[in-house]
mmCIF file of C-alpha atoms in Angstrom:
data_model
loop_
_atom_site.group_PDB
_atom_site.id
_atom_site.type_symbol
_atom_site.label_atom_id
_atom_site.label_comp_id
_atom_site.label_asym_id
_atom_site.label_seq_id
_atom_site.Cartn_x
_atom_site.Cartn_y
_atom_site.Cartn_z
ATOM 1 C CA MET A 287 25.620 30.356 68.954
ATOM 2 C CA ALA A 288 29.198 29.926 68.060
ATOM 3 C CA PRO A 289 30.231 26.358 67.165
ATOM 4 C CA LYS A 290 32.073 24.479 69.933
ATOM 5 C CA GLN A 291 35.831 24.256 69.466
ATOM 6 C CA THR A 292 37.554 20.885 68.643
ATOM 7 C CA LYS A 293 40.585 19.774 70.717
ATOM 8 C CA ALA A 294 42.909 20.724 67.716
ATOM 9 C CA GLU A 295 41.384 24.242 67.597
ATOM 10 C CA LYS A 296 41.680 24.699 71.395
ATOM 11 C CA LYS A 297 45.399 23.668 71.208
ATOM 12 C CA ILE A 298 45.975 26.142 68.322
ATOM 13 C CA ALA A 299 44.346 28.824 70.313
ATOM 14 C CA TYR A 300 46.217 28.186 73.392
ATOM 15 C CA ASP A 301 49.376 28.124 71.450
ATOM 16 C CA HIS A 302 48.709 31.435 69.843
ATOM 17 C CA LYS A 303 47.812 33.082 73.161
ATOM 18 C CA LEU A 304 50.937 31.862 74.997
ATOM 19 C CA CYS A 305 53.022 33.290 72.241
ATOM 20 C CA GLU A 306 51.341 36.657 72.426
ATOM 21 C CA LEU A 307 51.945 36.715 76.232
ATOM 22 C CA LEU A 308 55.654 35.704 75.836
ATOM 23 C CA ASP A 309 56.189 38.577 73.479
ATOM 24 C CA GLU A 310 54.206 41.095 75.454
ATOM 25 C CA PHE A 311 55.462 40.304 78.947
ATOM 26 C CA ASN A 312 59.191 40.250 80.304
ATOM 27 C CA GLN A 313 58.202 39.265 83.699
ATOM 28 C CA ILE A 314 56.585 35.853 84.719
ATOM 29 C CA LEU A 315 55.936 34.291 88.020
ATOM 30 C CA VAL A 316 55.925 30.589 88.014
ATOM 31 C CA VAL A 317 53.342 29.453 90.698
ATOM 32 C CA ALA A 318 52.145 26.201 92.189
ATOM 33 C CA ALA A 319 48.469 25.613 91.982
ATOM 34 C CA ASP A 320 47.960 22.388 94.234
ATOM 35 C CA ASN A 321 44.542 22.265 95.754
ATOM 36 C CA VAL A 322 43.436 25.622 94.184
ATOM 37 C CA GLY A 323 39.733 25.501 93.047
ATOM 38 C CA SER A 324 38.274 27.065 90.019
ATOM 39 C CA ASN A 325 36.405 29.898 91.983
ATOM 40 C CA GLN A 326 39.499 30.722 93.869
ATOM 41 C CA LEU A 327 41.487 30.934 90.669
ATOM 42 C CA GLN A 328 38.788 33.377 89.194
ATOM 43 C CA ASN A 329 39.116 35.510 92.210
ATOM 44 C CA ILE A 330 42.791 35.649 91.677
ATOM 45 C CA ARG A 331 42.232 36.636 88.027
ATOM 46 C CA ARG A 332 39.888 39.376 89.040
ATOM 47 C CA GLY A 333 42.448 40.697 91.605
ATOM 48 C CA LEU A 334 45.333 40.820 89.254
ATOM 49 C CA ARG A 335 43.338 42.243 86.335
ATOM 50 C CA GLY A 336 44.851 45.145 84.677
ATOM 51 C CA ASP A 337 48.530 44.571 84.457
ATOM 52 C CA SER A 338 48.856 40.784 85.037
ATOM 53 C CA VAL A 339 47.497 37.639 83.194
ATOM 54 C CA VAL A 340 47.239 34.130 84.782
ATOM 55 C CA LEU A 341 47.567 31.330 82.341
ATOM 56 C CA MET A 342 47.168 27.657 83.438
ATOM 57 C CA GLY A 343 47.624 24.693 81.108
ATOM 58 C CA LYS A 344 49.250 21.302 80.510
ATOM 59 C CA ASN A 345 53.063 21.256 80.977
ATOM 60 C CA THR A 346 53.799 19.437 77.835
ATOM 61 C CA MET A 347 51.778 21.839 75.914
ATOM 62 C CA MET A 348 53.436 24.814 77.433
ATOM 63 C CA LYS A 349 56.919 23.326 76.966
ATOM 64 C CA ARG A 350 56.270 22.652 73.305
ATOM 65 C CA THR A 351 54.925 26.146 72.678
ATOM 66 C CA VAL A 352 57.945 27.854 74.535
ATOM 67 C CA ARG A 353 60.393 25.765 72.672
ATOM 68 C CA LEU A 354 58.915 26.321 69.241
ATOM 69 C CA HIS A 355 58.396 30.069 69.878
ATOM 70 C CA SER A 356 62.195 30.379 71.026
ATOM 71 C CA GLU A 357 63.308 28.825 67.852
ATOM 72 C CA LYS A 358 60.929 31.123 65.689
ATOM 73 C CA THR A 359 62.009 34.318 67.369
ATOM 74 C CA GLY A 360 65.502 33.388 68.227
ATOM 75 C CA ASN A 361 65.132 34.317 71.847
ATOM 76 C CA LYS A 362 66.872 31.645 73.776
ATOM 77 C CA ALA A 363 65.998 33.240 77.083
ATOM 78 C CA PHE A 364 62.538 31.604 76.638
ATOM 79 C CA LEU A 365 64.209 28.206 77.105
ATOM 80 C CA ASN A 366 65.048 29.065 80.784
ATOM 81 C CA LEU A 367 61.207 28.652 81.433
ATOM 82 C CA ILE A 368 61.121 25.046 80.459
ATOM 83 C CA PRO A 369 62.954 23.307 83.351
ATOM 84 C CA LEU A 370 60.540 25.320 85.627
ATOM 85 C CA LEU A 371 57.303 23.562 84.164
ATOM 86 C CA VAL A 372 57.160 20.771 86.443
ATOM 87 C CA GLY A 373 54.264 19.545 88.661
ATOM 88 C CA ASN A 374 50.807 21.377 88.986
ATOM 89 C CA VAL A 375 52.097 24.907 87.901
ATOM 90 C CA GLY A 376 50.736 27.901 86.008
ATOM 91 C CA LEU A 377 52.281 31.261 84.823
ATOM 92 C CA ILE A 378 51.440 34.752 85.889
ATOM 93 C CA PHE A 379 52.652 37.299 83.176
ATOM 94 C CA THR A 380 52.832 40.821 84.609
ATOM 95 C CA LYS A 381 54.136 44.271 83.904
ATOM 96 C CA GLY A 382 53.636 45.530 87.374
ATOM 97 C CA ASP A 383 56.124 45.273 90.380
ATOM 98 C CA LEU A 384 57.009 41.687 91.008
ATOM 99 C CA LYS A 385 56.916 42.042 94.815
ATOM 100 C CA GLU A 386 53.436 43.741 94.738
ATOM 101 C CA VAL A 387 52.131 41.114 92.460
ATOM 102 C CA SER A 388 53.397 38.331 94.552
ATOM 103 C CA GLU A 389 51.922 39.780 97.683
ATOM 104 C CA GLU A 390 48.646 40.266 95.912
ATOM 105 C CA VAL A 391 48.568 36.402 94.972
ATOM 106 C CA ALA A 392 49.330 35.595 98.593
ATOM 107 C CA LYS A 393 46.237 37.201 99.719
ATOM 108 C CA TYR A 394 43.894 34.795 97.941
ATOM 109 C CA LYS A 395 44.343 31.886 100.257
ATOM 110 C CA VAL A 396 41.402 29.770 101.390
ATOM 111 C CA GLY A 397 41.129 27.552 104.624
ATOM 112 C CA ALA A 398 40.734 23.800 104.041
ATOM 113 C CA PRO A 399 39.948 20.923 106.242
ATOM 114 C CA ALA A 400 42.546 17.987 106.761
ATOM 115 C CA ARG A 401 41.371 15.307 104.320
ATOM 116 C CA VAL A 402 42.486 11.693 104.621
ATOM 117 C CA GLY A 403 45.675 10.921 102.543
ATOM 118 C CA LEU A 404 46.531 14.689 102.262
ATOM 119 C CA VAL A 405 50.215 15.657 102.871
ATOM 120 C CA ALA A 406 50.424 18.225 105.573
ATOM 121 C CA PRO A 407 51.863 21.459 104.470
ATOM 122 C CA ILE A 408 52.514 22.657 108.132
ATOM 123 C CA ASP A 409 52.409 21.309 111.669
ATOM 124 C CA VAL A 410 49.033 20.834 113.065
ATOM 125 C CA VAL A 411 48.803 21.369 116.882
ATOM 126 C CA VAL A 412 45.467 20.948 118.632
ATOM 127 C CA PRO A 413 45.099 23.595 121.396
ATOM 128 C CA PRO A 414 44.140 22.815 125.033
ATOM 129 C CA GLY A 415 40.727 23.842 126.114
ATOM 130 C CA ASN A 416 37.052 22.673 126.120
ATOM 131 C CA THR A 417 36.209 20.725 122.831
ATOM 132 C CA GLY A 418 32.367 20.926 123.414
ATOM 133 C CA LEU A 419 32.104 17.177 122.817
ATOM 134 C CA ASP A 420 30.308 14.806 124.995
ATOM 135 C CA PRO A 421 32.078 12.010 126.838
ATOM 136 C CA SER A 422 31.045 9.444 124.472
ATOM 137 C CA GLN A 423 33.711 10.894 122.060
ATOM 138 C CA THR A 424 36.695 10.285 124.192
ATOM 139 C CA SER A 425 37.682 7.302 121.894
ATOM 140 C CA PHE A 426 38.898 9.592 119.289
ATOM 141 C CA PHE A 427 41.371 11.158 121.869
ATOM 142 C CA GLN A 428 42.367 7.795 123.226
ATOM 143 C CA VAL A 429 43.318 6.653 119.851
ATOM 144 C CA LEU A 430 45.548 9.600 119.149
ATOM 145 C CA ASN A 431 47.042 9.650 122.738
ATOM 146 C CA ILE A 432 45.841 13.001 123.560
ATOM 147 C CA PRO A 433 45.436 13.503 127.357
ATOM 148 C CA THR A 434 41.775 14.737 128.182
ATOM 149 C CA LYS A 435 39.406 15.055 131.312
ATOM 150 C CA ILE A 436 35.781 15.482 131.574
ATOM 151 C CA ASN A 437 34.729 18.871 132.747
ATOM 152 C CA LYS A 438 31.163 19.928 133.185
ATOM 153 C CA GLY A 439 29.764 17.032 131.103
ATOM 154 C CA THR A 440 32.245 17.728 128.197
ATOM 155 C CA VAL A 441 35.578 16.622 126.984
ATOM 156 C CA GLU A 442 38.543 18.981 127.605
ATOM 157 C CA ILE A 443 41.985 18.649 126.230
ATOM 158 C CA ILE A 444 44.525 19.297 128.979
ATOM 159 C CA THR A 445 47.820 20.095 127.068
ATOM 160 C CA PRO A 446 48.476 21.192 123.499
ATOM 161 C CA VAL A 447 49.224 18.135 121.234
ATOM 162 C CA GLU A 448 51.146 18.014 117.904
ATOM 163 C CA LEU A 449 48.557 15.922 116.085
ATOM 164 C CA ILE A 450 50.106 16.004 112.556
ATOM 165 C CA LYS A 451 53.729 16.830 111.484
ATOM 166 C CA LYS A 452 54.580 18.800 108.286
ATOM 167 C CA HIS A 453 54.988 16.511 105.407
ATOM 168 C CA ASP A 454 53.185 13.660 107.005
ATOM 169 C CA LYS A 455 49.969 12.243 105.475
ATOM 170 C CA VAL A 456 46.716 12.877 107.185
ATOM 171 C CA GLY A 457 45.201 9.611 108.690
ATOM 172 C CA SER A 458 41.464 8.990 109.080
ATOM 173 C CA SER A 459 41.501 9.234 112.909
ATOM 174 C CA GLU A 460 43.208 12.667 112.687
ATOM 175 C CA ALA A 461 40.891 13.937 109.979
ATOM 176 C CA ALA A 462 37.831 12.837 111.837
ATOM 177 C CA LEU A 463 38.915 14.495 115.099
ATOM 178 C CA LEU A 464 39.817 17.820 113.311
ATOM 179 C CA ALA A 465 36.388 17.793 111.655
ATOM 180 C CA LYS A 466 34.634 17.157 115.028
ATOM 181 C CA LEU A 467 36.595 20.186 116.567
ATOM 182 C CA GLY A 468 35.842 22.386 113.618
ATOM 183 C CA ILE A 469 39.505 22.962 112.792
ATOM 184 C CA ARG A 470 40.524 23.847 109.193
ATOM 185 C CA PRO A 471 44.360 23.726 109.693
ATOM 186 C CA PHE A 472 45.387 24.126 106.169
ATOM 187 C CA SER A 473 45.095 27.017 103.737
ATOM 188 C CA TYR A 474 45.866 26.849 99.986
ATOM 189 C CA GLY A 475 46.324 29.293 97.221
ATOM 190 C CA LEU A 476 48.751 30.079 94.377
ATOM 191 C CA VAL A 477 52.372 29.837 95.760
ATOM 192 C CA VAL A 478 55.159 31.618 93.864
ATOM 193 C CA LEU A 479 57.994 29.117 93.150
ATOM 194 C CA THR A 480 60.421 30.971 90.754
ATOM 195 C CA VAL A 481 60.678 34.444 89.130
ATOM 196 C CA TYR A 482 61.465 34.910 85.525
ATOM 197 C CA ASP A 483 62.653 38.450 84.597
ATOM 198 C CA ASN A 484 63.957 39.260 81.057
ATOM 199 C CA GLY A 485 65.512 35.756 80.813
ATOM 200 C CA SER A 486 66.953 35.706 84.450
ATOM 201 C CA VAL A 487 65.566 33.191 86.819
ATOM 202 C CA PHE A 488 65.755 33.494 90.588
ATOM 203 C CA ASN A 489 64.150 32.603 93.897
ATOM 204 C CA PRO A 490 61.114 34.622 95.060
ATOM 205 C CA GLU A 491 62.784 35.254 98.268
ATOM 206 C CA VAL A 492 64.946 37.868 96.470
ATOM 207 C CA LEU A 493 61.701 39.947 96.121
ATOM 208 C CA ASP A 494 61.780 40.469 99.894
ATOM 209 C CA LEU A 495 65.102 42.081 99.967
ATOM 210 C CA THR A 496 65.209 45.624 101.152
ATOM 211 C CA GLU A 497 67.671 48.592 100.110
ATOM 212 C CA ASP A 498 69.246 47.989 103.515
ATOM 213 C CA ASP A 499 69.730 44.388 102.900
ATOM 214 C CA LEU A 500 71.414 45.118 99.486
ATOM 215 C CA MET A 501 73.593 47.782 100.908
ATOM 216 C CA GLY A 502 74.627 45.363 103.683
ATOM 217 C CA ARG A 503 75.463 42.681 101.224
ATOM 218 C CA PHE A 504 77.354 45.147 99.050
ATOM 219 C CA ALA A 505 79.417 46.344 102.087
ATOM 220 C CA ALA A 506 80.126 42.746 103.057
ATOM 221 C CA GLY A 507 81.373 42.032 99.482
ATOM 222 C CA VAL A 508 83.565 45.177 99.567
ATOM 223 C CA SER A 509 84.974 44.027 102.827
ATOM 224 C CA MET A 510 85.880 40.618 101.381
ATOM 225 C CA VAL A 511 87.518 42.072 98.408
ATOM 226 C CA THR A 512 89.488 44.416 100.663
ATOM 227 C CA SER A 513 90.604 41.647 103.008
ATOM 228 C CA LEU A 514 91.738 39.531 100.096
ATOM 229 C CA ALA A 515 93.546 42.453 98.457
ATOM 230 C CA LEU A 516 95.427 43.189 101.713
ATOM 231 C CA ALA A 517 96.384 39.475 102.233
ATOM 232 C CA ILE A 518 97.993 39.028 98.785
ATOM 233 C CA SER A 519 99.241 42.615 98.620
ATOM 234 C CA PHE A 520 97.196 43.387 95.496
ATOM 235 C CA PRO A 521 96.334 47.102 95.162
ATOM 236 C CA THR A 522 92.601 47.614 94.565
ATOM 237 C CA LEU A 523 90.614 50.978 95.087
ATOM 238 C CA ALA A 524 89.104 49.582 98.308
ATOM 239 C CA ALA A 525 92.322 48.407 99.721
ATOM 240 C CA ALA A 526 94.634 51.368 98.697
ATOM 241 C CA PRO A 527 93.640 53.532 101.631
ATOM 242 C CA HIS A 528 94.548 50.815 103.970
ATOM 243 C CA MET A 529 97.843 49.914 102.458
ATOM 244 C CA PHE A 530 98.888 53.683 102.495
ATOM 245 C CA ILE A 531 97.923 53.748 106.345
ATOM 246 C CA ASN A 532 99.780 50.563 106.827
ATOM 247 C CA ALA A 533 102.950 51.834 105.144
ATOM 248 C CA TYR A 534 102.887 55.060 106.949
ATOM 249 C CA LYS A 535 102.552 53.137 110.214
ATOM 250 C CA ASN A 536 105.581 50.917 109.283
ATOM 251 C CA VAL A 537 107.611 54.213 108.318
ATOM 252 C CA LEU A 538 106.612 55.735 111.725
ATOM 253 C CA ALA A 539 107.604 52.569 113.623
ATOM 254 C CA ILE A 540 111.049 52.638 111.986
ATOM 255 C CA ALA A 541 111.540 56.296 112.924
ATOM 256 C CA VAL A 542 110.431 55.836 116.608
ATOM 257 C CA ALA A 543 112.677 52.583 116.864
ATOM 258 C CA THR A 544 115.734 54.413 115.330
ATOM 259 C CA ASP A 545 117.542 57.775 115.489
ATOM 260 C CA TYR A 546 115.975 58.557 111.910
ATOM 261 C CA SER A 547 113.388 61.262 112.347
ATOM 262 C CA TYR A 548 111.126 63.773 110.524
ATOM 263 C CA PRO A 549 108.804 66.526 111.692
ATOM 264 C CA HIS A 550 105.658 64.256 112.035
ATOM 265 C CA ALA A 551 107.646 61.548 113.852
ATOM 266 C CA ASP A 552 109.012 64.061 116.332
ATOM 267 C CA LYS A 553 105.561 64.790 117.543
ATOM 268 C CA VAL A 554 104.961 61.130 118.190
ATOM 269 C CA LYS A 555 108.314 60.931 119.945
ATOM 270 C CA GLU A 556 107.499 63.782 122.173
ATOM 271 C CA ILE A 557 104.229 62.141 123.182
ATOM 272 C CA LEU A 558 105.929 58.901 123.810
ATOM 273 C CA LYS A 559 108.507 60.615 126.122
ATOM 274 C CA ASP A 560 105.673 62.574 127.828
ATOM 275 C CA PRO A 561 102.244 61.011 127.559
ATOM 276 C CA SER A 562 100.647 63.880 129.393
ATOM 277 C CA LYS A 563 101.077 65.937 126.226
ATOM 278 C CA TYR A 564 98.604 63.586 124.349
ATOM 279 C CA VAL A 565 96.125 63.942 127.231
ATOM 280 C CA VAL A 566 96.203 67.763 126.841
ATOM 281 C CA ALA A 567 96.034 67.567 123.035
ATOM 282 C CA ALA A 568 93.017 65.159 123.188
ATOM 283 C CA ALA A 569 91.255 67.475 125.582
ATOM 284 C CA THR A 570 91.796 70.454 123.391
ATOM 285 C CA VAL A 571 90.580 68.607 120.216
ATOM 286 C CA ALA A 572 87.376 67.429 122.240
ATOM 287 C CA ALA A 573 86.627 70.832 123.439
ATOM 288 C CA ALA A 574 86.998 72.214 119.919
ATOM 289 C CA ASP A 575 84.701 69.550 118.452
ATOM 290 C CA SER A 576 81.978 70.053 120.997
ATOM 291 C CA GLY A 577 82.021 73.951 121.188
ATOM 292 C CA SER A 578 83.618 75.819 118.309
ATOM 293 C CA ALA A 579 83.142 73.155 115.528
ATOM 294 C CA PRO A 580 80.156 74.956 113.939
ATOM 295 C CA ALA A 581 81.795 78.232 114.005
ATOM 296 C CA ALA A 582 85.010 76.809 112.632
ATOM 297 C CA ALA A 583 83.055 75.223 109.799
ATOM 298 C CA LYS A 584 81.489 78.505 108.885
ATOM 299 C CA GLU A 585 84.770 80.232 108.743
ATOM 300 C CA GLU A 586 86.130 77.360 106.460
ATOM 301 C CA GLU A 587 83.125 77.871 104.195
ATOM 302 C CA LYS A 588 84.116 81.497 103.718
ATOM 303 C CA GLU A 589 87.795 80.750 102.790
ATOM 304 C CA GLU A 590 88.704 79.390 99.389
ATOM 305 C CA PRO A 591 89.582 75.785 99.285
ATOM 306 C CA LYS A 592 93.374 75.097 99.332
ATOM 307 C CA GLU A 593 95.496 72.087 98.785
ATOM 308 C CA GLU A 594 96.673 70.414 102.140
ATOM 309 C CA SER A 595 100.364 69.918 102.434
ATOM 310 C CA ASP A 596 102.106 66.904 103.884
ATOM 311 C CA GLU A 597 102.685 68.849 107.178
ATOM 312 C CA ASP A 598 98.841 69.846 107.580
ATOM 313 C CA MET A 599 97.933 66.216 106.939
ATOM 314 C CA GLY A 600 100.383 65.057 109.424
ATOM 315 C CA PHE A 601 99.137 67.381 112.236
ATOM 316 C CA SER A 602 95.659 66.291 111.487
ATOM 317 C CA LEU A 603 96.416 62.712 112.260
ATOM 318 C CA PHE A 604 98.193 63.426 115.481
ATOM 319 C CA ASP A 605 96.941 66.669 117.039
#
C-alpha cells in the first residue's frame, strides 16, 4: 500500500500537473462550479475523457503556479488566466472544438430543490392546477398570497404565481411549499464563464456565432468603412466604386443642364425629351433577360473575351 501523501507533496504534485497541462493544451474553458457535487463532477470527467481534462483547485494555488510557470517559460500569455481565477471556478483543458466541449459540459446538469438561503438563479413560477394537498395545507398558500380554492377535497392553485424572483434568496416558506409540491426548480452544473485560446480571452457567447453571423458583422463593418470614406472623401477599396459612380453622375448632370454633351449624355437627353423611349428600351431589356439570356450567355462563352470600350460601358448603363 502506497504511503499517504503529505500536504506539501500534494501541492508539489498539483503544481507539476498544472504546469504539464499548460504546456500541453492551448485552449482552456474557465467554468463556475457552484453547487456541483462530486458525483456530478465525475460524470463530467467521464463525458469529456479523450481530448479534455477537468482540473479543480484552490485559486491561490492555481494563480501561484500560473505566475511562476509564466516566469519560467517566458510565456506572458499565461498571465491572462490569473484575473479569471475568481470564485468557485475550475479549468477545462481541451484540444477539441471549443463549442462542442462547451455543449457537452452543458448536458451534465442536475435538478436541485430550492434550499433556504439559496440565491435563485432563475425566476420560479408555480403553475396553476391541483396540488394534491389536503385543505389543512392552505396556510402555506395564504402566507405567500397564492390564490387557491378547494376542489374535490384538495387545494387547487387558481392562477400562476411568481414565487421567487431571480437573484432573490429563497425563504423558508417558499422552500417548504416547493418541497410539498415536489418542484425542483433549479438545475446546476459547470457553467462556462470565459474562454482562453492561445493567449486570447473572450466571452463564451462568441462560440455561438455562425458563419452567417460573421458574414453579417463583416458586411456591416465594410458598410461603415465605406460610409466614413465617402463622408470625408477618402479613397478606399470599398468606397472607390461609389466615388466613380458619383463622379460620373455629376458629369452627367452637368451635361444635361448645359449645352455640353458627349455620346452617352446624348442618350440620356433623348430619354428626358421623350420618356417613351425609356419604356421601350426597358421592355426590350426585360424580354431579353427572361427569354434569350441563356442563349446569349452561351454565345458569349464561345467568343474570346475582349476589353470593353467606354462606349460599351456607357450603353450597358443606359440601354
